[in-house]
Tab-separated table of C-alpha atoms in Angstrom:
chain	number	residue	atom	x	y	z
A	1	GLY	CA	96.827	-145.029	-20.613
A	2	GLU	CA	98.939	-147.769	-22.567
A	3	ASN	CA	97.576	-151.170	-23.373
A	4	VAL	CA	99.885	-153.906	-24.516
A	5	GLU	CA	98.261	-157.078	-25.832
A	6	GLN	CA	100.266	-160.260	-26.497
A	7	HIS	CA	99.802	-163.443	-28.506
A	8	PRO	CA	99.932	-166.290	-28.069
A	9	SER	CA	99.585	-167.153	-24.348
A	10	THR	CA	101.296	-170.509	-25.115
A	11	LEU	CA	103.826	-171.487	-27.935
A	12	SER	CA	105.306	-174.921	-28.395
A	13	VAL	CA	108.000	-175.347	-30.790
A	14	GLN	CA	110.599	-178.013	-31.688
A	15	GLU	CA	113.885	-177.727	-30.784
A	16	GLY	CA	115.823	-175.891	-33.515
A	17	ASP	CA	112.596	-174.514	-35.193
A	18	SER	CA	111.897	-170.609	-34.811
A	19	ALA	CA	109.501	-168.948	-32.425
A	20	VAL	CA	107.588	-165.678	-32.863
A	21	ILE	CA	105.782	-163.680	-30.282
A	22	LYS	CA	103.820	-160.685	-31.149
A	23	CYS	CA	102.549	-157.638	-29.447
A	24	THR	CA	100.203	-154.482	-30.162
A	25	TYR	CA	100.230	-151.468	-28.358
A	26	SER	CA	97.644	-148.623	-28.189
A	27	ASP	CA	99.781	-145.398	-27.376
A	28	SER	CA	101.177	-143.974	-30.596
A	29	ALA	CA	103.655	-141.865	-28.526
A	30	SER	CA	105.248	-144.975	-26.954
A	31	ASN	CA	108.777	-145.050	-27.695
A	32	TYR	CA	110.444	-147.954	-26.086
A	33	PHE	CA	109.655	-151.504	-26.382
A	34	PRO	CA	111.655	-154.008	-24.298
A	35	TRP	CA	111.292	-157.834	-23.985
A	36	TYR	CA	112.029	-159.866	-20.858
A	37	LYS	CA	112.526	-163.425	-20.351
A	38	GLN	CA	111.346	-164.872	-16.973
A	39	GLU	CA	112.126	-168.380	-15.477
A	40	LEU	CA	109.947	-170.008	-13.004
A	41	GLY	CA	110.424	-167.986	-9.818
A	42	LYS	CA	113.035	-165.873	-10.965
A	43	ARG	CA	113.168	-162.111	-11.814
A	44	PRO	CA	112.429	-160.982	-15.371
A	45	GLN	CA	115.927	-160.635	-17.461
A	46	LEU	CA	115.881	-157.859	-20.108
A	47	ILE	CA	116.945	-159.722	-23.177
A	48	ILE	CA	116.390	-157.311	-26.127
A	49	ASP	CA	114.800	-153.733	-26.528
A	50	ILE	CA	114.157	-151.308	-29.390
A	51	ARG	CA	113.376	-147.700	-29.755
A	52	SER	CA	110.747	-146.092	-31.803
A	53	ASN	CA	113.470	-144.760	-34.197
A	54	VAL	CA	114.487	-148.207	-35.349
A	55	GLY	CA	112.683	-150.996	-37.351
A	56	GLU	CA	114.656	-153.899	-36.315
A	57	LYS	CA	117.348	-155.155	-34.006
A	58	LYS	CA	119.127	-158.284	-33.727
A	59	ASP	CA	121.299	-159.856	-31.061
A	60	GLN	CA	122.669	-163.356	-32.103
A	61	ARG	CA	119.478	-165.731	-32.119
A	62	ILE	CA	117.111	-162.951	-31.066
A	63	ALA	CA	115.521	-160.270	-33.264
A	64	VAL	CA	112.831	-157.732	-32.538
A	65	THR	CA	110.993	-155.874	-35.295
A	66	LEU	CA	108.618	-152.876	-34.956
A	67	ASN	CA	106.090	-151.561	-36.786
A	68	LYS	CA	105.155	-148.073	-35.712
A	69	THR	CA	102.281	-147.496	-38.281
A	70	ALA	CA	100.366	-150.535	-37.356
A	71	LYS	CA	101.696	-150.285	-33.655
A	72	HIS	CA	103.005	-153.571	-33.062
A	73	PHE	CA	106.261	-155.475	-32.360
A	74	SER	CA	107.496	-158.865	-32.529
A	75	LEU	CA	110.048	-161.039	-30.739
A	76	HIS	CA	111.910	-163.709	-33.252
A	77	ILE	CA	114.109	-166.717	-31.916
A	78	THR	CA	115.858	-168.730	-34.216
A	79	GLU	CA	117.480	-172.016	-33.695
A	80	THR	CA	115.551	-172.548	-30.326
A	81	GLN	CA	117.301	-174.504	-27.699
A	82	PRO	CA	115.895	-176.047	-24.568
A	83	GLU	CA	117.306	-173.266	-22.277
A	84	ASP	CA	114.693	-170.929	-24.209
A	85	SER	CA	111.838	-172.400	-22.404
A	86	ALA	CA	110.392	-169.626	-20.440
A	87	VAL	CA	107.783	-167.003	-20.015
A	88	TYR	CA	108.547	-163.984	-22.257
A	89	PHE	CA	107.124	-160.426	-21.614
A	90	CYS	CA	106.780	-157.713	-23.947
A	91	ALA	CA	106.272	-154.082	-22.645
A	92	ALA	CA	105.920	-150.635	-24.095
A	93	ARG	CA	106.843	-147.204	-22.591
A	94	GLY	CA	104.647	-144.319	-22.895
A	95	GLY	CA	105.951	-141.316	-24.244
A	96	GLY	CA	106.326	-137.986	-22.442
A	97	GLY	CA	108.447	-139.124	-19.353
A	98	ALA	CA	109.345	-142.168	-16.902
A	99	ASP	CA	105.886	-143.622	-16.606
A	100	GLY	CA	107.240	-147.237	-16.118
A	101	LEU	CA	106.574	-149.771	-18.352
A	102	THR	CA	103.120	-151.506	-19.596
A	103	PHE	CA	103.566	-155.264	-19.884
A	104	GLY	CA	101.737	-157.692	-22.018
A	105	LYS	CA	100.328	-160.935	-20.189
A	106	GLY	CA	103.201	-162.963	-21.204
A	107	THR	CA	103.981	-166.029	-23.516
A	108	HIS	CA	104.900	-169.158	-22.100
A	109	LEU	CA	107.399	-170.592	-24.641
A	110	ILE	CA	108.019	-174.512	-24.574
A	111	ILE	CA	110.787	-176.092	-26.535
A	112	GLN	CA	110.075	-179.703	-27.386
A	113	PRO	CA	112.968	-181.978	-27.556
B	1	ASP	CA	120.935	-156.632	-12.282
B	2	GLY	CA	122.958	-158.402	-9.481
B	3	GLY	CA	123.364	-154.926	-7.904
B	4	ILE	CA	119.561	-154.647	-7.025
B	5	THR	CA	118.488	-156.504	-3.764
B	6	GLN	CA	115.185	-157.242	-2.450
B	7	SER	CA	114.465	-158.751	1.284
B	8	PRO	CA	113.042	-160.757	2.285
B	9	LYS	CA	112.526	-163.239	-0.527
B	10	TYR	CA	109.308	-164.732	1.401
B	11	LEU	CA	106.992	-162.544	3.658
B	12	PHE	CA	104.048	-163.659	5.554
B	13	ARG	CA	101.491	-161.288	7.307
B	14	LYS	CA	98.310	-161.455	8.622
B	15	GLU	CA	95.250	-159.302	7.386
B	16	GLY	CA	95.168	-155.958	8.637
B	17	GLN	CA	98.956	-155.379	9.146
B	18	ASN	CA	101.036	-153.339	7.235
B	19	VAL	CA	104.503	-154.573	5.854
B	20	THR	CA	107.263	-152.873	4.230
B	21	LEU	CA	109.399	-154.437	1.344
B	22	SER	CA	112.930	-153.326	0.938
B	23	CYS	CA	114.724	-152.599	-2.322
B	24	GLU	CA	118.230	-151.564	-2.638
B	25	GLN	CA	120.609	-150.694	-5.474
B	26	ASN	CA	124.225	-150.116	-5.741
B	27	LEU	CA	124.268	-149.276	-9.702
B	28	ASN	CA	123.858	-145.662	-9.088
B	29	HIS	CA	120.664	-145.676	-11.096
B	30	ASP	CA	118.552	-142.534	-11.179
B	31	ALA	CA	115.040	-144.110	-11.368
B	32	MET	CA	113.462	-146.906	-9.607
B	33	TYR	CA	110.229	-148.592	-9.822
B	34	TRP	CA	107.759	-151.105	-7.895
B	35	TYR	CA	105.775	-153.549	-9.987
B	36	ARG	CA	103.341	-156.274	-8.713
B	37	GLN	CA	102.935	-159.678	-10.399
B	38	ASP	CA	100.137	-161.841	-10.298
B	39	PRO	CA	99.899	-165.448	-11.363
B	40	GLY	CA	99.479	-165.801	-15.340
B	41	GLN	CA	99.518	-161.991	-15.326
B	42	GLY	CA	102.084	-159.396	-16.830
B	43	LEU	CA	103.644	-156.979	-14.472
B	44	ARG	CA	101.529	-153.946	-13.246
B	45	LEU	CA	103.158	-150.653	-12.118
B	46	ILE	CA	102.727	-149.391	-8.564
B	47	TYR	CA	104.941	-146.445	-8.064
B	48	TYR	CA	108.167	-145.056	-9.583
B	49	SER	CA	110.792	-142.501	-8.737
B	50	GLN	CA	113.063	-140.567	-11.081
B	51	ILE	CA	114.934	-138.811	-8.126
B	52	VAL	CA	115.525	-138.646	-4.474
B	53	ASN	CA	112.654	-137.208	-2.438
B	54	ASP	CA	110.169	-137.442	-5.689
B	55	PHE	CA	107.729	-140.257	-6.579
B	56	GLN	CA	104.770	-140.762	-8.744
B	57	LYS	CA	101.849	-143.033	-8.787
B	58	GLY	CA	101.594	-145.920	-11.119
B	59	ASP	CA	98.580	-147.730	-12.704
B	60	ILE	CA	97.616	-149.577	-9.317
B	61	ALA	CA	99.081	-147.093	-6.342
B	62	GLU	CA	96.009	-147.577	-4.363
B	63	GLY	CA	96.830	-149.277	-0.824
B	64	TYR	CA	100.631	-148.717	-1.468
B	65	SER	CA	103.030	-146.352	-0.322
B	66	VAL	CA	106.514	-145.367	-1.004
B	67	SER	CA	109.738	-143.228	-0.149
B	68	ARG	CA	112.973	-142.064	-1.607
B	69	GLU	CA	115.180	-140.619	0.796
B	70	LYS	CA	118.319	-142.059	-0.537
B	71	LYS	CA	119.175	-142.791	-4.445
B	72	GLU	CA	119.959	-146.327	-3.388
B	73	SER	CA	116.869	-147.329	-1.631
B	74	PHE	CA	113.096	-147.278	-2.610
B	75	PRO	CA	111.071	-149.171	0.102
B	76	LEU	CA	107.311	-150.016	-0.638
B	77	THR	CA	104.683	-150.256	2.274
B	78	VAL	CA	101.613	-152.461	1.459
B	79	THR	CA	98.978	-150.985	3.805
B	80	SER	CA	95.820	-152.693	5.224
B	81	ALA	CA	94.082	-150.833	2.691
B	82	GLN	CA	95.267	-152.762	-0.193
B	83	LYS	CA	92.350	-155.332	-0.878
B	84	ASN	CA	94.455	-158.313	-2.578
B	85	PRO	CA	98.145	-157.852	-1.226
B	86	THR	CA	98.973	-161.384	-1.760
B	87	ALA	CA	101.416	-161.107	-4.962
B	88	PHE	CA	104.971	-161.177	-6.220
B	89	TYR	CA	106.467	-157.672	-5.803
B	90	LEU	CA	109.429	-156.825	-8.099
B	91	CYS	CA	111.673	-153.669	-7.872
B	92	ALA	CA	113.464	-152.387	-10.814
B	93	SER	CA	115.886	-149.707	-11.459
B	94	SER	CA	117.080	-147.704	-14.518
B	95	PRO	CA	120.351	-145.869	-15.273
B	96	THR	CA	118.113	-142.837	-16.976
B	97	ARG	CA	115.352	-140.940	-15.617
B	98	THR	CA	113.388	-141.776	-18.627
B	99	GLY	CA	112.855	-145.353	-17.853
B	100	TYR	CA	114.919	-147.232	-20.575
B	101	GLU	CA	116.558	-150.486	-19.820
B	102	GLN	CA	114.841	-151.198	-16.400
B	103	TYR	CA	116.851	-154.028	-14.520
B	104	PHE	CA	114.888	-155.996	-11.652
B	105	GLY	CA	115.818	-157.239	-8.224
B	106	PRO	CA	114.923	-160.890	-7.334
B	107	GLY	CA	111.434	-160.204	-5.941
B	108	THR	CA	109.650	-160.372	-2.573
B	109	ARG	CA	106.740	-162.936	-2.490
B	110	LEU	CA	104.231	-161.736	-0.095
B	111	THR	CA	101.267	-163.752	1.215
B	112	VAL	CA	98.654	-162.440	3.456
B	113	THR	CA	96.162	-164.477	5.425
């Protein structure tokens, strides 16, 4: 089955700086890669996603890049703000049907004032 | 994701008892999913359903059972056979049968003692 590795587990950046979180996946047939933001005790919220036929997608301060050859994808947050502090999860959906998502273990992003 | 509800928010049970977690959605979504989240871990797929009266095992289905008698409802039963049932349980739904764009409910925190 699919395996998703996520790094780093904790990331501390100064407010206004950029943050980058990286994930690798194992199944070359995976075709959908969402990112979720989860605040303490709350539900994960879908913040951006990318499909395998696209290399990059941007939504305001958030962008995701995908390298299918290397089987890795990354989340980029620019001009970080205090409300960006949360745990971020990457995930991959395997090819061939609705197998659900395989998640990374999460990155705790801390925005320092 | 406001159209996905889970109840109760907190649930306490004694070891050896079965317990059923509720998940309802009014979004007319086809697919529904159950994930389990443990502290410091990503989400892991328990079961999913693409259509009424059909469901598939995920990565960690042992000790769990589900039903999908109505499109809006996908209850999860945690049986006494589940060795470590204490966790945060999250239900999700997707407008497609292929698993894209999964939106989560608020979760049920189950504690078994």
